Coordinates of C-alpha atoms and ligand atoms in Angstrom, one line a residue:
M1 CA 37.7 7.0 -32.1
L2 CA 35.0 9.5 -31.1
N3 CA 33.3 11.1 -34.1
G4 CA 34.2 14.7 -34.8
C5 CA 37.7 14.6 -33.5
P6 CA 40.4 15.2 -36.2
S7 CA 43.5 13.2 -35.6
W8 CA 47.2 13.2 -36.6
P9 CA 47.9 11.7 -40.1
K10 CA 49.1 8.1 -40.0
E11 CA 52.8 8.9 -40.7
F12 CA 52.9 11.3 -37.7
K13 CA 51.3 8.8 -35.4
E14 CA 53.8 6.2 -36.4
F15 CA 56.6 8.7 -36.0
Y16 CA 55.5 9.8 -32.5
R17 CA 55.2 6.1 -31.4
K18 CA 58.5 5.1 -33.0
E19 CA 60.3 8.0 -31.2
G20 CA 58.9 6.9 -27.9
C21 CA 56.6 9.9 -27.3
W22 CA 53.5 7.9 -27.2
K23 CA 54.2 4.9 -25.0
G24 CA 50.7 3.4 -25.0
E25 CA 49.7 4.3 -21.5
T26 CA 46.2 5.2 -20.4
F27 CA 45.1 7.3 -17.3
G28 CA 43.2 4.3 -15.9
G29 CA 46.2 2.1 -16.3
I30 CA 48.6 4.6 -14.8
L31 CA 46.6 4.9 -11.6
R32 CA 46.4 1.1 -11.3
E33 CA 50.2 1.0 -11.6
R34 CA 50.9 3.7 -9.2
A35 CA 48.6 2.0 -6.7
K36 CA 50.7 -1.2 -7.1
G37 CA 54.0 0.6 -6.9
Y38 CA 53.2 3.3 -4.3
G39 CA 50.2 1.8 -2.5
N40 CA 50.3 3.6 0.9
R41 CA 51.9 6.8 -0.3
I42 CA 49.6 9.8 -0.1
A43 CA 48.4 10.9 -3.5
I44 CA 46.1 13.8 -2.5
T45 CA 45.8 15.9 0.6
S46 CA 42.7 18.1 1.0
G47 CA 42.2 19.7 4.4
E48 CA 42.5 16.9 7.0
K49 CA 41.8 14.2 4.3
N50 CA 44.7 12.2 2.9
L51 CA 44.0 9.8 0.1
S52 CA 46.7 7.2 -0.7
Y53 CA 47.3 5.9 -4.2
A54 CA 45.7 2.5 -3.2
Q55 CA 42.6 4.2 -1.7
L56 CA 42.2 6.5 -4.7
D57 CA 42.5 3.5 -7.0
K58 CA 39.8 1.6 -5.1
R59 CA 37.4 4.5 -4.9
V60 CA 37.8 5.1 -8.6
D61 CA 36.9 1.5 -9.3
Q62 CA 33.8 1.8 -7.0
L63 CA 32.7 5.0 -8.6
A64 CA 33.2 3.6 -12.1
T65 CA 30.8 0.9 -11.1
G66 CA 28.3 3.4 -9.9
F67 CA 28.6 5.4 -13.1
Q68 CA 28.1 2.1 -15.1
T69 CA 25.0 1.4 -13.1
L70 CA 23.6 4.8 -14.3
G71 CA 24.3 3.6 -17.8
I72 CA 27.4 5.9 -18.4
K73 CA 29.6 4.1 -21.0
K74 CA 32.5 4.5 -23.3
E75 CA 32.5 7.7 -25.3
D76 CA 29.7 9.3 -23.3
R77 CA 30.4 12.9 -22.5
V78 CA 30.1 14.1 -18.9
V79 CA 30.4 17.8 -18.0
V80 CA 32.5 18.0 -14.8
Q81 CA 32.4 21.3 -12.9
L82 CA 34.2 20.6 -9.6
P83 CA 36.5 22.8 -7.6
N84 CA 39.7 21.7 -5.9
I85 CA 38.3 18.7 -4.0
T86 CA 39.4 15.0 -4.0
E87 CA 36.2 14.1 -5.8
F88 CA 37.4 15.9 -8.9
F89 CA 40.1 13.1 -9.2
E90 CA 37.8 10.3 -8.3
V91 CA 35.3 11.4 -10.9
C92 CA 37.8 12.0 -13.6
F93 CA 39.7 8.7 -13.2
A94 CA 36.4 6.8 -12.9
L95 CA 35.3 8.3 -16.2
F96 CA 38.7 7.6 -17.7
R97 CA 38.4 4.0 -16.7
L98 CA 35.1 3.7 -18.4
G99 CA 36.3 5.5 -21.5
A100 CA 33.7 8.2 -20.8
L101 CA 34.9 11.7 -21.5
P102 CA 35.0 14.5 -18.9
V103 CA 34.2 18.0 -20.4
F104 CA 36.1 20.3 -18.1
A105 CA 33.9 23.3 -17.1
L106 CA 35.5 25.9 -14.7
P107 CA 34.0 26.7 -11.3
T108 CA 33.3 30.2 -12.5
H109 CA 31.2 29.2 -15.5
R110 CA 27.5 29.8 -15.2
S111 CA 24.3 28.6 -17.0
S112 CA 25.2 30.2 -20.3
E113 CA 28.4 28.3 -20.6
V114 CA 27.3 25.1 -18.8
N115 CA 24.1 24.7 -20.9
Y116 CA 26.2 25.2 -24.1
F117 CA 28.8 22.5 -23.0
C118 CA 26.0 20.0 -22.1
E119 CA 24.2 20.6 -25.3
F120 CA 27.1 20.8 -27.7
A121 CA 28.9 17.8 -26.3
E122 CA 25.6 16.0 -26.0
A123 CA 26.5 15.2 -22.4
V124 CA 24.6 12.5 -20.6
A125 CA 25.6 13.7 -17.1
Y126 CA 26.6 16.9 -15.3
I127 CA 28.6 16.7 -12.1
I128 CA 28.7 19.6 -9.6
P129 CA 29.4 20.4 -5.9
D130 CA 26.4 21.4 -3.8
K131 CA 27.8 24.8 -2.9
H132 CA 31.2 26.4 -3.4
S133 CA 32.5 29.9 -2.8
G134 CA 29.1 31.0 -1.8
F135 CA 27.4 29.8 -5.0
D136 CA 24.8 27.1 -5.2
Y137 CA 25.6 24.9 -8.2
R138 CA 22.3 23.0 -7.9
S139 CA 20.6 26.0 -9.5
L140 CA 22.8 25.4 -12.6
G141 CA 21.8 21.7 -12.4
R142 CA 18.1 22.6 -12.5
E143 CA 18.6 24.9 -15.4
A144 CA 20.6 22.4 -17.4
Q145 CA 18.0 19.8 -16.8
L146 CA 15.3 22.0 -18.0
Q147 CA 17.1 23.4 -21.0
V148 CA 19.1 20.4 -22.3
P149 CA 17.0 17.3 -23.3
N150 CA 20.0 15.0 -23.8
L151 CA 21.2 15.4 -20.2
Q152 CA 20.1 12.4 -18.2
H153 CA 21.7 12.8 -14.8
V154 CA 22.8 15.6 -12.5
I155 CA 25.2 14.3 -9.9
V156 CA 26.1 16.3 -6.8
V157 CA 29.0 16.2 -4.4
G158 CA 27.4 16.9 -1.0
E159 CA 23.8 17.7 -0.3
S160 CA 22.2 16.4 -3.5
E161 CA 18.6 17.6 -2.9
E162 CA 16.5 16.2 -5.9
F163 CA 19.6 15.1 -7.7
I164 CA 21.8 12.0 -7.5
G165 CA 24.3 12.1 -4.6
L166 CA 27.9 11.2 -5.7
S167 CA 28.4 9.4 -2.4
N168 CA 25.7 6.9 -3.3
L169 CA 27.6 5.9 -6.4
Y170 CA 30.6 4.2 -4.8
M171 CA 29.7 0.5 -5.3
D172 CA 31.6 -2.7 -5.2
P173 CA 33.2 -3.3 -8.5
I174 CA 31.3 -6.1 -10.3
K175 CA 31.3 -5.2 -13.9
D176 CA 33.9 -5.7 -16.6
E177 CA 36.2 -2.8 -17.5
P178 CA 35.9 -1.7 -21.1
N179 CA 38.9 -1.8 -23.3
I180 CA 40.5 1.7 -23.5
S181 CA 43.0 2.4 -26.2
P182 CA 45.8 4.9 -25.6
S183 CA 44.9 6.6 -28.8
D184 CA 41.3 7.1 -27.6
I185 CA 40.2 10.6 -26.6
A186 CA 40.5 10.9 -22.8
F187 CA 38.6 14.2 -22.3
L188 CA 37.5 17.4 -23.9
Q189 CA 39.3 20.5 -22.6
L190 CA 38.1 24.0 -23.2
S191 CA 39.7 26.6 -25.5
G192 CA 39.9 30.2 -24.4
G193 CA 37.9 30.9 -27.6
S194 CA 38.0 33.9 -29.9
T195 CA 35.2 33.4 -32.3
G196 CA 31.9 32.9 -30.5
L197 CA 31.7 30.1 -27.9
S198 CA 34.6 28.1 -26.5
K199 CA 35.7 25.3 -28.7
L200 CA 36.2 21.8 -27.2
I201 CA 39.6 20.3 -27.4
P202 CA 39.9 16.5 -27.8
R203 CA 43.0 15.2 -26.0
T204 CA 44.1 11.6 -26.2
H205 CA 45.6 9.5 -23.4
D206 CA 48.8 9.1 -25.5
D207 CA 49.3 12.8 -26.2
Y208 CA 48.4 14.2 -22.8
I209 CA 50.4 11.6 -20.9
Y210 CA 53.4 12.4 -23.1
S211 CA 53.0 16.1 -22.1
L212 CA 52.9 15.1 -18.4
R213 CA 56.1 13.0 -18.7
V214 CA 58.1 15.7 -20.4
S215 CA 56.7 18.4 -18.0
D216 CA 57.8 16.2 -15.1
E217 CA 61.3 15.9 -16.4
I218 CA 61.6 19.7 -17.0
C219 CA 60.1 20.6 -13.7
N220 CA 62.0 18.0 -11.7
I221 CA 58.8 16.3 -10.5
D222 CA 59.3 13.0 -8.8
Q223 CA 57.8 10.9 -6.0
H224 CA 59.1 13.4 -3.4
S225 CA 57.4 16.4 -5.0
V226 CA 54.5 18.1 -3.3
Y227 CA 52.4 20.2 -5.7
L228 CA 50.1 22.8 -4.3
A229 CA 47.0 23.4 -6.5
V230 CA 45.8 26.9 -5.9
L231 CA 44.3 27.6 -9.4
P232 CA 41.2 25.6 -10.4
V233 CA 42.5 22.1 -11.3
A234 CA 40.2 21.7 -14.3
H235 CA 42.2 24.4 -16.1
N236 CA 44.8 22.9 -18.4
Y237 CA 47.7 24.7 -16.7
P238 CA 47.3 23.4 -13.1
L239 CA 46.0 20.1 -14.6
S240 CA 49.0 19.3 -16.7
S241 CA 52.0 21.7 -16.7
P242 CA 53.0 19.5 -14.8
G243 CA 50.1 20.3 -12.5
V244 CA 48.1 17.7 -10.5
L245 CA 48.2 15.0 -13.2
G246 CA 51.9 15.4 -13.7
T247 CA 52.4 15.0 -10.0
L248 CA 50.3 11.9 -9.8
Y249 CA 52.1 10.5 -12.9
A250 CA 55.3 10.8 -11.0
G251 CA 53.9 9.3 -7.8
G252 CA 54.2 12.6 -5.9
R253 CA 51.6 14.3 -3.6
V254 CA 49.0 16.8 -4.6
V255 CA 47.8 19.3 -2.0
L256 CA 44.5 21.0 -2.7
S257 CA 44.1 24.6 -1.7
P258 CA 40.4 25.6 -1.4
A259 CA 41.3 29.1 -2.5
P260 CA 44.3 30.8 -4.0
S261 CA 44.7 33.6 -1.4
P262 CA 47.8 33.9 0.7
D263 CA 45.7 33.2 3.9
E264 CA 45.0 29.6 2.7
A265 CA 48.0 28.9 0.5
F266 CA 50.9 30.2 2.7
S267 CA 50.1 28.0 5.7
L268 CA 49.6 25.0 3.4
I269 CA 53.1 25.5 1.9
E270 CA 54.6 25.4 5.4
K271 CA 52.4 22.7 6.9
E272 CA 52.5 20.3 3.9
Q273 CA 56.1 21.0 2.9
V274 CA 55.1 22.1 -0.6
T275 CA 57.9 22.0 -3.3
I276 CA 56.1 23.6 -6.3
T277 CA 53.1 25.6 -7.1
A278 CA 51.6 27.5 -10.1
L279 CA 50.2 31.0 -10.3
V280 CA 48.8 33.5 -12.8
P281 CA 50.4 36.9 -12.8
P282 CA 47.8 38.8 -10.7
L283 CA 48.0 36.2 -8.0
A284 CA 51.8 36.4 -8.1
L285 CA 51.4 40.2 -7.3
I286 CA 49.1 39.4 -4.4
W287 CA 51.4 36.8 -3.0
L288 CA 54.4 39.2 -3.4
E289 CA 52.5 41.9 -1.4
A290 CA 51.4 39.4 1.3
I291 CA 54.8 37.9 1.9
K292 CA 56.2 41.2 3.0
S293 CA 54.2 41.2 6.2
R294 CA 54.0 37.4 7.0
H295 CA 56.5 35.0 8.2
Y296 CA 56.3 31.4 7.1
D297 CA 58.8 28.6 6.6
F298 CA 59.0 28.3 2.9
S299 CA 62.3 26.3 2.9
T300 CA 60.8 23.3 1.0
L301 CA 59.4 25.5 -1.8
K302 CA 61.7 25.1 -4.8
V303 CA 59.7 26.5 -7.7
I304 CA 56.9 29.0 -8.3
Q305 CA 55.5 28.8 -11.8
V306 CA 53.9 31.8 -13.4
G307 CA 51.9 31.6 -16.6
G308 CA 48.5 31.9 -18.3
A309 CA 49.2 35.6 -19.2
K310 CA 52.2 37.8 -19.8
F311 CA 54.3 38.2 -16.6
S312 CA 56.1 41.5 -16.6
A313 CA 59.9 41.4 -16.2
E314 CA 59.8 43.9 -13.4
V315 CA 57.5 41.7 -11.3
A316 CA 59.3 38.5 -12.4
R317 CA 62.5 39.8 -11.0
R318 CA 61.0 40.1 -7.5
I319 CA 59.9 36.4 -7.1
K320 CA 63.2 34.8 -6.2
P321 CA 64.3 37.4 -3.6
A322 CA 60.8 37.4 -2.0
F323 CA 60.2 33.7 -1.8
G324 CA 63.7 32.2 -1.9
C325 CA 62.8 29.8 -4.7
D326 CA 63.2 29.7 -8.4
L327 CA 60.7 31.3 -10.9
Q328 CA 59.6 29.3 -13.9
Q329 CA 57.6 31.0 -16.6
V330 CA 55.0 28.9 -18.4
F331 CA 53.5 29.8 -21.7
G332 CA 51.0 27.1 -22.7
M333 CA 47.6 26.5 -24.2
A334 CA 44.9 23.8 -23.8
E335 CA 45.3 23.0 -27.5
G336 CA 48.8 21.6 -26.7
L337 CA 52.1 23.4 -27.0
V338 CA 53.6 24.3 -23.6
N339 CA 56.8 26.4 -23.2
Y340 CA 58.9 26.5 -20.1
T341 CA 61.9 28.4 -18.9
R342 CA 64.3 25.7 -17.6
L343 CA 65.1 25.7 -13.9
N344 CA 68.8 26.1 -14.6
D345 CA 68.4 28.8 -17.2
P346 CA 70.3 32.1 -16.7
E347 CA 68.4 34.6 -14.6
E348 CA 67.8 37.0 -17.6
I349 CA 66.2 34.2 -19.7
I350 CA 63.9 33.3 -16.8
I351 CA 62.8 36.9 -16.3
N352 CA 62.6 38.1 -19.8
T353 CA 61.2 35.2 -21.8
Q354 CA 58.2 32.9 -21.7
G355 CA 60.4 29.8 -22.2
R356 CA 60.9 27.4 -25.0
P357 CA 58.9 24.4 -26.2
M358 CA 59.0 21.5 -23.9
S359 CA 59.5 18.8 -26.5
P360 CA 62.2 18.4 -29.2
Y361 CA 59.3 17.2 -31.4
D362 CA 57.4 20.5 -31.1
E363 CA 57.6 22.3 -34.4
I364 CA 57.1 26.1 -34.2
R365 CA 57.0 28.8 -36.9
V366 CA 56.8 32.5 -36.5
V367 CA 55.0 33.9 -39.6
D368 CA 53.6 37.1 -41.2
E369 CA 50.1 37.6 -42.5
D370 CA 50.9 35.5 -45.6
D371 CA 52.2 32.6 -43.5
Q372 CA 55.8 33.4 -44.6
D373 CA 58.5 33.0 -41.9
V374 CA 59.5 36.4 -40.5
E375 CA 63.1 37.4 -40.1
P376 CA 64.9 35.8 -37.1
G377 CA 63.9 37.7 -34.0
A378 CA 61.1 39.7 -35.6
V379 CA 57.5 39.6 -34.2
G380 CA 55.0 37.3 -36.0
Q381 CA 52.2 34.9 -35.4
L382 CA 53.1 31.6 -33.7
L383 CA 52.1 28.4 -35.4
T384 CA 52.8 25.0 -33.9
R385 CA 52.4 21.3 -34.4
G386 CA 53.7 18.3 -32.5
P387 CA 53.0 15.2 -30.5
Y388 CA 50.6 16.8 -28.0
T389 CA 49.1 19.6 -30.1
I390 CA 45.7 18.8 -31.5
R391 CA 45.0 18.7 -35.2
G392 CA 41.5 20.1 -34.8
Y393 CA 38.7 21.0 -32.4
Y394 CA 35.8 18.7 -31.6
K395 CA 32.9 19.0 -34.1
A396 CA 34.2 22.3 -35.7
E397 CA 35.0 21.3 -39.3
E398 CA 34.6 24.8 -40.7
H399 CA 36.4 26.6 -37.9
N400 CA 39.3 24.1 -38.1
T401 CA 40.1 25.1 -41.7
K402 CA 40.9 28.6 -40.3
A403 CA 42.4 27.6 -37.0
F404 CA 44.9 25.2 -38.6
T405 CA 47.1 25.4 -41.6
S406 CA 46.6 22.8 -44.4
D407 CA 49.7 21.0 -43.1
G408 CA 48.4 20.8 -39.6
F409 CA 49.9 23.7 -37.7
Y410 CA 47.7 25.2 -35.0
R411 CA 47.4 29.0 -35.4
T412 CA 47.9 30.0 -31.7
G413 CA 46.8 33.7 -32.4
D414 CA 49.8 34.7 -30.2
L415 CA 52.3 37.3 -31.5
V416 CA 55.8 36.3 -30.4
S417 CA 59.4 36.8 -31.2
L418 CA 61.9 33.9 -31.1
N419 CA 65.4 34.6 -30.0
S420 CA 68.5 32.9 -31.2
S421 CA 68.5 30.3 -28.4
G422 CA 65.0 29.3 -29.3
Y423 CA 63.2 31.1 -26.5
L424 CA 59.9 32.9 -27.1
V425 CA 58.7 36.3 -25.9
V426 CA 55.0 36.9 -26.1
E427 CA 54.6 40.3 -27.7
G428 CA 50.8 40.5 -28.2
R429 CA 47.9 38.8 -29.6
D430 CA 46.2 38.5 -33.0
K431 CA 43.0 36.9 -31.8
D432 CA 39.8 38.5 -30.7
Q433 CA 40.3 37.6 -27.1
I434 CA 40.8 39.4 -23.8
N435 CA 43.2 37.8 -21.3
R436 CA 42.0 39.0 -18.0
G437 CA 44.8 37.9 -15.7
G438 CA 44.8 34.4 -17.2
E439 CA 41.0 34.2 -17.7
K440 CA 40.2 34.2 -21.4
I441 CA 37.3 36.1 -22.8
A442 CA 36.1 35.5 -26.4
A443 CA 35.0 39.0 -27.5
E444 CA 32.5 37.7 -29.9
E445 CA 30.7 35.6 -27.3
V446 CA 30.1 38.6 -25.1
E447 CA 29.2 40.8 -28.0
N448 CA 26.5 38.4 -29.1
H449 CA 25.0 38.5 -25.6
L450 CA 25.0 42.3 -25.7
L451 CA 23.4 42.3 -29.1
A452 CA 20.4 40.4 -27.6
H453 CA 19.6 43.5 -25.6
D454 CA 16.8 45.7 -27.2
A455 CA 18.7 48.9 -26.6
V456 CA 22.0 47.7 -28.2
H457 CA 22.4 48.5 -31.9
D458 CA 26.0 47.3 -32.0
A459 CA 28.8 46.2 -29.6
A460 CA 32.6 45.7 -29.8
I461 CA 34.7 44.4 -26.9
V462 CA 38.4 45.1 -26.6
A463 CA 41.1 44.8 -23.9
M464 CA 42.1 47.8 -21.9
P465 CA 45.4 47.9 -20.0
D466 CA 45.2 47.3 -16.2
P467 CA 48.1 47.4 -13.8
F468 CA 46.8 44.4 -11.7
L469 CA 45.2 42.0 -14.2
G470 CA 47.2 43.0 -17.3
E471 CA 44.0 43.5 -19.2
R472 CA 40.4 44.2 -18.4
S473 CA 37.5 44.3 -20.9
C474 CA 35.9 47.3 -22.3
A475 CA 32.6 47.1 -24.3
F476 CA 32.0 49.9 -26.9
V477 CA 28.3 50.1 -27.4
I478 CA 26.2 51.9 -30.0
S479 CA 22.8 52.2 -28.3
R480 CA 19.4 52.6 -29.9
H481 CA 18.2 55.0 -27.2
Q482 CA 20.0 57.3 -24.8
N483 CA 18.6 56.1 -21.5
V484 CA 20.2 52.6 -21.2
T485 CA 23.0 52.5 -18.6
A486 CA 26.2 50.5 -18.3
N487 CA 24.8 48.8 -15.1
E488 CA 21.7 47.8 -16.9
L489 CA 23.7 46.1 -19.6
K490 CA 26.0 44.4 -17.1
N491 CA 23.0 43.1 -15.1
F492 CA 21.5 41.9 -18.4
L493 CA 24.6 39.8 -19.1
K494 CA 24.5 38.4 -15.5
E495 CA 20.9 37.4 -15.9
R496 CA 21.7 35.6 -19.1
G497 CA 23.9 33.4 -17.0
L498 CA 27.3 34.6 -18.3
A499 CA 30.3 33.9 -16.1
T500 CA 31.2 37.0 -14.0
F501 CA 34.7 37.3 -15.4
K502 CA 33.2 37.9 -18.9
I503 CA 31.1 40.8 -17.9
P504 CA 32.7 43.9 -19.3
D505 CA 34.6 45.9 -16.7
R506 CA 33.7 49.1 -18.5
V507 CA 31.1 50.2 -21.0
E508 CA 31.7 53.1 -23.4
F509 CA 28.7 54.5 -25.3
V510 CA 29.6 55.8 -28.8
N511 CA 27.8 57.0 -31.9
A512 CA 29.9 55.0 -34.3
F513 CA 32.8 52.6 -34.5
P514 CA 36.1 53.3 -36.3
Y515 CA 36.5 51.0 -39.4
T516 CA 39.5 49.4 -41.1
P517 CA 40.0 50.1 -44.8
L518 CA 38.3 46.7 -45.4
G519 CA 35.2 47.8 -43.6
K520 CA 35.7 45.8 -40.4
V521 CA 35.4 47.4 -37.0
S522 CA 38.9 48.5 -36.0
K523 CA 39.5 46.9 -32.7
K524 CA 43.0 48.3 -32.8
K525 CA 41.7 51.8 -32.9
L526 CA 39.2 51.0 -30.1
R527 CA 42.0 49.7 -27.9
Q528 CA 43.9 52.9 -28.6
I529 CA 40.9 55.1 -27.8
I530 CA 40.3 53.4 -24.4
A531 CA 44.0 53.3 -23.5
E532 CA 44.4 57.0 -24.2
K533 CA 41.3 57.8 -22.3
L534 CA 42.5 55.9 -19.3
T535 CA 45.9 57.6 -19.4
S536 CA 44.4 61.1 -19.7
S537 CA 42.0 60.5 -16.9
K538 CA 44.9 59.4 -14.7
L539 CA 46.7 62.6 -15.6
T540 CA 43.8 64.8 -14.7
H541 CA 43.6 63.0 -11.3
L542 CA 47.2 63.9 -10.5
Ligands
J2J601 C1 51.5 35.3 -22.2 N1 50.4 34.7 -22.7 C2 50.1 33.5 -22.2 C3 52.2 33.5 -20.9 C4 49.3 31.5 -21.8 C5 50.2 26.2 -19.2 C6 50.2 27.6 -19.1 C7 49.1 28.3 -19.5 C8 48.1 27.7 -20.2 C9 46.9 28.5 -20.7 C10 48.1 26.3 -20.4 C11 51.0 32.8 -21.3 N2 52.4 34.7 -21.4 N3 53.1 32.9 -20.0 O1 47.1 25.7 -21.0 O2 49.1 24.2 -20.0 C12 48.0 33.0 -23.3 C13 48.3 32.8 -24.8 C14 47.8 31.4 -25.1 C15 46.6 31.3 -24.2 C16 46.2 29.9 -23.8 C17 49.2 25.5 -19.9 N4 50.5 31.6 -21.1 N5 49.1 32.6 -22.4 O3 46.8 29.7 -20.3 O4 44.3 27.6 -23.1 O5 47.5 33.7 -25.5 O6 46.1 27.9 -21.5 O7 47.5 31.1 -26.4 O8 43.8 29.0 -21.1 O9 46.9 32.0 -23.0 O10 45.2 29.9 -22.9 P1 44.7 28.6 -22.1

């Protein structure tokens, strides 16, 4: 087992195996089996390109050989930053087969995040597209190569320039496959983060594949399913709930949308006879608006999932009438626990709750600040442990003592209430994070960047309400001198290579922060201040 990855205690491992949760499968093995069983069936559609299970399996073998030739081996970490293209799957499965670990960066990450992932994970390689959505990723490759000494290879899909072209790495399989154990770590997923930088989440073949199997059952995914991936597939939600990997596990077909907009996605739903897709709440709003004026045949579409951030009941109610399919709410986290509303749940449950845990082996507790269970139905912090929820982050010993209870429950940082039928409603958050329409921002990470500016004496970032994204970010700043502007600070963050979604939407200059009785900056008060300011400015505009 990779160093720095806490695991389940022995008795839990035995229990999850005995109960049949962990069946001893590996990602490399699954693809091989699907290729045997489904050979010519299409696994992935991307534009005009259709890749069958057999073709995918073969290309994965060839690429694994290419990676081996570069010296990439078991337990090596490889930062993978690819958009929704077939190469994402070829790269990941080739790494899985070698026992090398993808570290899943998102396409929106920039040099600040990428360099940190490469450095912290001690990555040997970094894999990128040439260009995507108007951005040239090779510039990130150059920076990473300069800044991160452990990084040996930058591999590019497309025009590789001075780097290694992925297309040159498909070689005839010659070498032996390493032995991969189902209890090995398969990859490192990213946490949304609340303290400082994103933590890395070690997921095993056994635990993740279990979550795919249960997700498939709950979402009725089988070999006839067609999953449209509109969100970036590296994110845990479209990757696994049941997402692209759940679809491949079931022998279904994944259709990749180059962008989430109705322009691209709606015609794909009709043309490819999509049966299920997954959205975040702001995208659901855009789709609801767009469907009013467009006419497509959506008769194959059975389910639209919405998750990643709180979906308001008023909007949730509009999905079924507008699209003629069922809504499924998904409340999950890359650390593990995923809750779903069930497809045959009563309408009011689907609209008003964020679902219930997918597995009977998920343990959840709703507790107060002293870790005591709250009264049934009351709001408290959600703690969880189970067969696919990690017991600790990668190389984060100290943080793990705070993020997990001594008996192994993960502190989700979500404030929830649990109803008498076991369904959860997300009521708020007790972590220093902004959820910008599903994109997570760790306040402390951005604050630290702001503090690096000469003119910034102190900074505190909080969420402010937003009708479209749910939340946007507001930075309260105490400046050292009067003439620094909000735009200067935003540009400064951009120049430091911070992902655009993390750049504060608004900057408020103040002379002092409100404090709690314990002397900490009161973010609650700051959230109130900005919310009131927004309301009153709206009133004056009436
Ligand atoms: C409110 N908050 C939600 C929801 C996530 C499936 C679905 C989502 C994620 C994900 C995921 C929410 N309502 N429906 O990994 O497999 C917030 C919570 C949670 C955090 C996790 C999956 N769905 N959230 O969003 O790791 O605060 O995973 O703890 O990115 O998003 O974020 P992340």
